[in-house]
């Protein structure tokens, strides 16, 4: 596994501090990396900026062709990539394979977009054209939960729109992104797609660099605020995809068996470490008991363990900080009167394992309901009045996603319309698409990823007014 940075087409060892990459399933070191020092960050930005002077004129056909080659290599090396993801992130191998498939679907979709030129004629007959031009050097900062596909979400639209990019992956999961950037560099000119390694301070130096024209960040709200503060006075474009505390509302007319299964998957996907997975569940009192009973049955049959083992359905929490945070939130909720609704099994403490846990009798004073727990614990609330539930949900400082589950689509749509968040799903949750805008409201983010707006967020407009 390559553990080096890649810039200007070269593999480079960082001159900064060393750090270890840990397998969360057994706490062993799988790789030693080195952070970039200040001089290397400068060199990397210069390389990207120099490459941009030529790359911005590239023909779209060449970009499509190069993206096709990247997709071909990723497909051929899918098994190796998935193994790296599982080793560094912890998710079961099947889920890591799905992450690579999702990445391929994203490349395929974005590759075929046409960057539009709008032709306009005003009532007096004057003609105008509005072009979408690349921005320059893009800084991309990615988190540890979906390291491969989130890097794809940042890098592919940037390349498609003829920008040059520098990614800094999470220090917890850099290896699959290094593999990705290595593949991209086989098919794109040197300096177009780069990667530097490091922790928060390297991310800060990169995002605050005056030659960086755009920041695309996916991570916590706390870091998002810090990045935004660092851009004051710099006029950079910033897209922040941040934390969430997504609610799901189960109406009284659902098919309990099938809906409970889908809700379970949407809440515990990737051991609950997905920005837009269900993080609080509101169930109508008429169906509460059988619904919780089905969810408990599903939780209790999970095989929690090392993602490399074929019988594992549920991996560890990715790192020690997150593991302790999730355990602490659960402990505090129980101390304050919350009740565990299923029968979590005792599991090995050789890794950061937490058995999927359903928690009832929770209230608005508990962190487990109001904060993003980002782990395999799900607070559940019994309700009778959906109007009150909507008010409770909307009181959250987060506004990433939400969902309504019902066999009556019109009724579900009326409720969906009242939820204050960027994406609402009806009868599903967390199934994002490259074709629809995705962005958080309130403290869940600024700007959009995906869809036409997400792609054009990597461009600036130039209006050309043509008179005879
Ligand atoms: P994090 O904010 O701790 O770290 C994310 C990245 O930011 C890492 O690469 C880190 O090194 C870097 N970083 C830290 N401090 C920095 C600074 N001052 N300047 C620049 N970069 C800095 O987040 P995390 O713990 O890796 O990821 C989990 C969080 O990400 C959760 O809150 C989750 O909801 C969120 N997330 C959001 C989305 C979304 O699309 N909205 C998707 C995935 C994850």
mmCIF file with all atom_site columns, C-alpha atoms in Angstrom, residues 52 55-56 106 110 113 115-116 131-142 149-167 192-193 212-218 236-241 434 437-438 446-462:
data_model
loop_
_atom_site.group_PDB
_atom_site.id
_atom_site.type_symbol
_atom_site.label_atom_id
_atom_site.label_alt_id
_atom_site.label_comp_id
_atom_site.label_asym_id
_atom_site.label_entity_id
_atom_site.label_seq_id
_atom_site.pdbx_PDB_ins_code
_atom_site.Cartn_x
_atom_site.Cartn_y
_atom_site.Cartn_z
_atom_site.occupancy
_atom_site.B_iso_or_equiv
_atom_site.pdbx_formal_charge
_atom_site.auth_seq_id
_atom_site.auth_comp_id
_atom_site.auth_asym_id
_atom_site.auth_atom_id
_atom_site.pdbx_PDB_model_num
ATOM 1  C CA . UNK A 1 52  ? -3.929  24.802 -14.279 1.00 0.00 ? 52  UNK A CA 1
ATOM 2  C CA . UNK A 1 55  ? -5.297  22.273 -18.091 1.00 0.00 ? 55  UNK A CA 1
ATOM 3  C CA . UNK A 1 56  ? -7.995  25.006 -18.142 1.00 0.00 ? 56  UNK A CA 1
ATOM 4  C CA . UNK A 1 106 ? -20.540 8.734  -9.914  1.00 0.00 ? 106 UNK A CA 1
ATOM 5  C CA . UNK A 1 110 ? -20.389 13.125 -14.171 1.00 0.00 ? 110 UNK A CA 1
ATOM 6  C CA . UNK A 1 113 ? -22.476 15.927 -18.255 1.00 0.00 ? 113 UNK A CA 1
ATOM 7  C CA . UNK A 1 115 ? -20.953 21.941 -19.162 1.00 0.00 ? 115 UNK A CA 1
ATOM 8  C CA . UNK A 1 116 ? -23.608 24.369 -20.426 1.00 0.00 ? 116 UNK A CA 1
ATOM 9  C CA . UNK A 1 131 ? -20.048 30.518 -19.962 1.00 0.00 ? 131 UNK A CA 1
ATOM 10 C CA . UNK A 1 132 ? -18.987 28.415 -16.966 1.00 0.00 ? 132 UNK A CA 1
ATOM 11 C CA . UNK A 1 133 ? -15.225 28.753 -16.505 1.00 0.00 ? 133 UNK A CA 1
ATOM 12 C CA . UNK A 1 134 ? -12.935 26.776 -14.180 1.00 0.00 ? 134 UNK A CA 1
ATOM 13 C CA . UNK A 1 135 ? -11.862 28.405 -10.918 1.00 0.00 ? 135 UNK A CA 1
ATOM 14 C CA . UNK A 1 136 ? -8.227  27.311 -10.553 1.00 0.00 ? 136 UNK A CA 1
ATOM 15 C CA . UNK A 1 137 ? -6.805  25.358 -7.616  1.00 0.00 ? 137 UNK A CA 1
ATOM 16 C CA . UNK A 1 138 ? -9.397  23.560 -5.495  1.00 0.00 ? 138 UNK A CA 1
ATOM 17 C CA . UNK A 1 139 ? -8.633  22.378 -1.940  1.00 0.00 ? 139 UNK A CA 1
ATOM 18 C CA . UNK A 1 140 ? -10.547 19.249 -0.987  1.00 0.00 ? 140 UNK A CA 1
ATOM 19 C CA . UNK A 1 141 ? -10.720 18.046 2.616   1.00 0.00 ? 141 UNK A CA 1
ATOM 20 C CA . UNK A 1 142 ? -12.343 14.689 3.279   1.00 0.00 ? 142 UNK A CA 1
ATOM 21 C CA . UNK A 1 149 ? -16.378 7.767  -2.461  1.00 0.00 ? 149 UNK A CA 1
ATOM 22 C CA . UNK A 1 150 ? -16.286 11.187 -0.773  1.00 0.00 ? 150 UNK A CA 1
ATOM 23 C CA . UNK A 1 151 ? -12.892 11.823 -2.415  1.00 0.00 ? 151 UNK A CA 1
ATOM 24 C CA . UNK A 1 152 ? -14.568 10.895 -5.732  1.00 0.00 ? 152 UNK A CA 1
ATOM 25 C CA . UNK A 1 153 ? -17.403 13.350 -4.970  1.00 0.00 ? 153 UNK A CA 1
ATOM 26 C CA . UNK A 1 154 ? -14.837 16.151 -4.641  1.00 0.00 ? 154 UNK A CA 1
ATOM 27 C CA . UNK A 1 155 ? -12.247 15.234 -7.235  1.00 0.00 ? 155 UNK A CA 1
ATOM 28 C CA . UNK A 1 156 ? -14.276 14.095 -10.257 1.00 0.00 ? 156 UNK A CA 1
ATOM 29 C CA . UNK A 1 157 ? -16.446 17.249 -10.632 1.00 0.00 ? 157 UNK A CA 1
ATOM 30 C CA . UNK A 1 158 ? -13.329 19.404 -10.150 1.00 0.00 ? 158 UNK A CA 1
ATOM 31 C CA . UNK A 1 159 ? -11.484 17.620 -12.973 1.00 0.00 ? 159 UNK A CA 1
ATOM 32 C CA . UNK A 1 160 ? -14.552 17.543 -15.216 1.00 0.00 ? 160 UNK A CA 1
ATOM 33 C CA . UNK A 1 161 ? -14.841 21.346 -14.954 1.00 0.00 ? 161 UNK A CA 1
ATOM 34 C CA . UNK A 1 162 ? -11.087 21.740 -15.745 1.00 0.00 ? 162 UNK A CA 1
ATOM 35 C CA . UNK A 1 163 ? -9.828  22.725 -12.328 1.00 0.00 ? 163 UNK A CA 1
ATOM 36 C CA . UNK A 1 164 ? -6.735  21.372 -10.612 1.00 0.00 ? 164 UNK A CA 1
ATOM 37 C CA . UNK A 1 165 ? -7.251  19.853 -7.190  1.00 0.00 ? 165 UNK A CA 1
ATOM 38 C CA . UNK A 1 166 ? -5.344  19.070 -3.994  1.00 0.00 ? 166 UNK A CA 1
ATOM 39 C CA . UNK A 1 167 ? -6.983  16.573 -1.667  1.00 0.00 ? 167 UNK A CA 1
ATOM 40 C CA . UNK A 1 192 ? -3.808  18.293 -12.100 1.00 0.00 ? 192 UNK A CA 1
ATOM 41 C CA . UNK A 1 193 ? -4.774  15.963 -9.243  1.00 0.00 ? 193 UNK A CA 1
ATOM 42 C CA . UNK A 1 212 ? -6.593  28.246 -3.504  1.00 0.00 ? 212 UNK A CA 1
ATOM 43 C CA . UNK A 1 213 ? -9.725  29.496 -5.250  1.00 0.00 ? 213 UNK A CA 1
ATOM 44 C CA . UNK A 1 214 ? -12.245 27.038 -3.884  1.00 0.00 ? 214 UNK A CA 1
ATOM 45 C CA . UNK A 1 215 ? -12.640 24.840 -0.829  1.00 0.00 ? 215 UNK A CA 1
ATOM 46 C CA . UNK A 1 216 ? -14.752 21.750 -0.880  1.00 0.00 ? 216 UNK A CA 1
ATOM 47 C CA . UNK A 1 217 ? -15.048 20.310 2.611   1.00 0.00 ? 217 UNK A CA 1
ATOM 48 C CA . UNK A 1 218 ? -16.896 17.322 4.017   1.00 0.00 ? 218 UNK A CA 1
ATOM 49 C CA . UNK A 1 236 ? -12.839 31.958 -2.030  1.00 0.00 ? 236 UNK A CA 1
ATOM 50 C CA . UNK A 1 237 ? -15.776 29.815 -3.072  1.00 0.00 ? 237 UNK A CA 1
ATOM 51 C CA . UNK A 1 238 ? -16.641 27.495 -0.224  1.00 0.00 ? 238 UNK A CA 1
ATOM 52 C CA . UNK A 1 239 ? -18.865 24.430 -0.152  1.00 0.00 ? 239 UNK A CA 1
ATOM 53 C CA . UNK A 1 240 ? -19.301 22.806 3.256   1.00 0.00 ? 240 UNK A CA 1
ATOM 54 C CA . UNK A 1 241 ? -21.030 19.443 3.665   1.00 0.00 ? 241 UNK A CA 1
ATOM 55 C CA . UNK A 1 434 ? -25.327 12.360 -8.495  1.00 0.00 ? 434 UNK A CA 1
ATOM 56 C CA . UNK A 1 437 ? -28.577 18.576 -5.386  1.00 0.00 ? 437 UNK A CA 1
ATOM 57 C CA . UNK A 1 438 ? -27.390 17.586 -1.901  1.00 0.00 ? 438 UNK A CA 1
ATOM 58 C CA . UNK A 1 446 ? -23.292 25.790 2.764   1.00 0.00 ? 446 UNK A CA 1
ATOM 59 C CA . UNK A 1 447 ? -23.741 25.214 -0.961  1.00 0.00 ? 447 UNK A CA 1
ATOM 60 C CA . UNK A 1 448 ? -24.416 22.031 -2.875  1.00 0.00 ? 448 UNK A CA 1
ATOM 61 C CA . UNK A 1 449 ? -22.717 18.862 -3.909  1.00 0.00 ? 449 UNK A CA 1
ATOM 62 C CA . UNK A 1 450 ? -24.197 16.778 -6.751  1.00 0.00 ? 450 UNK A CA 1
ATOM 63 C CA . UNK A 1 451 ? -26.734 17.743 -9.387  1.00 0.00 ? 451 UNK A CA 1
ATOM 64 C CA . UNK A 1 452 ? -26.174 20.579 -11.820 1.00 0.00 ? 452 UNK A CA 1
ATOM 65 C CA . UNK A 1 453 ? -25.577 23.114 -9.015  1.00 0.00 ? 453 UNK A CA 1
ATOM 66 C CA . UNK A 1 454 ? -23.006 20.831 -7.397  1.00 0.00 ? 454 UNK A CA 1
ATOM 67 C CA . UNK A 1 455 ? -21.025 20.542 -10.609 1.00 0.00 ? 455 UNK A CA 1
ATOM 68 C CA . UNK A 1 456 ? -21.298 24.213 -11.530 1.00 0.00 ? 456 UNK A CA 1
ATOM 69 C CA . UNK A 1 457 ? -20.130 25.132 -8.025  1.00 0.00 ? 457 UNK A CA 1
ATOM 70 C CA . UNK A 1 458 ? -16.658 24.336 -9.440  1.00 0.00 ? 458 UNK A CA 1
ATOM 71 C CA . UNK A 1 459 ? -17.044 27.122 -12.016 1.00 0.00 ? 459 UNK A CA 1
ATOM 72 C CA . UNK A 1 460 ? -17.441 30.859 -12.281 1.00 0.00 ? 460 UNK A CA 1
ATOM 73 C CA . UNK A 1 461 ? -19.752 32.559 -14.750 1.00 0.00 ? 461 UNK A CA 1
ATOM 74 C CA . UNK A 1 462 ? -18.542 34.746 -17.571 1.00 0.00 ? 462 UNK A CA 1
#
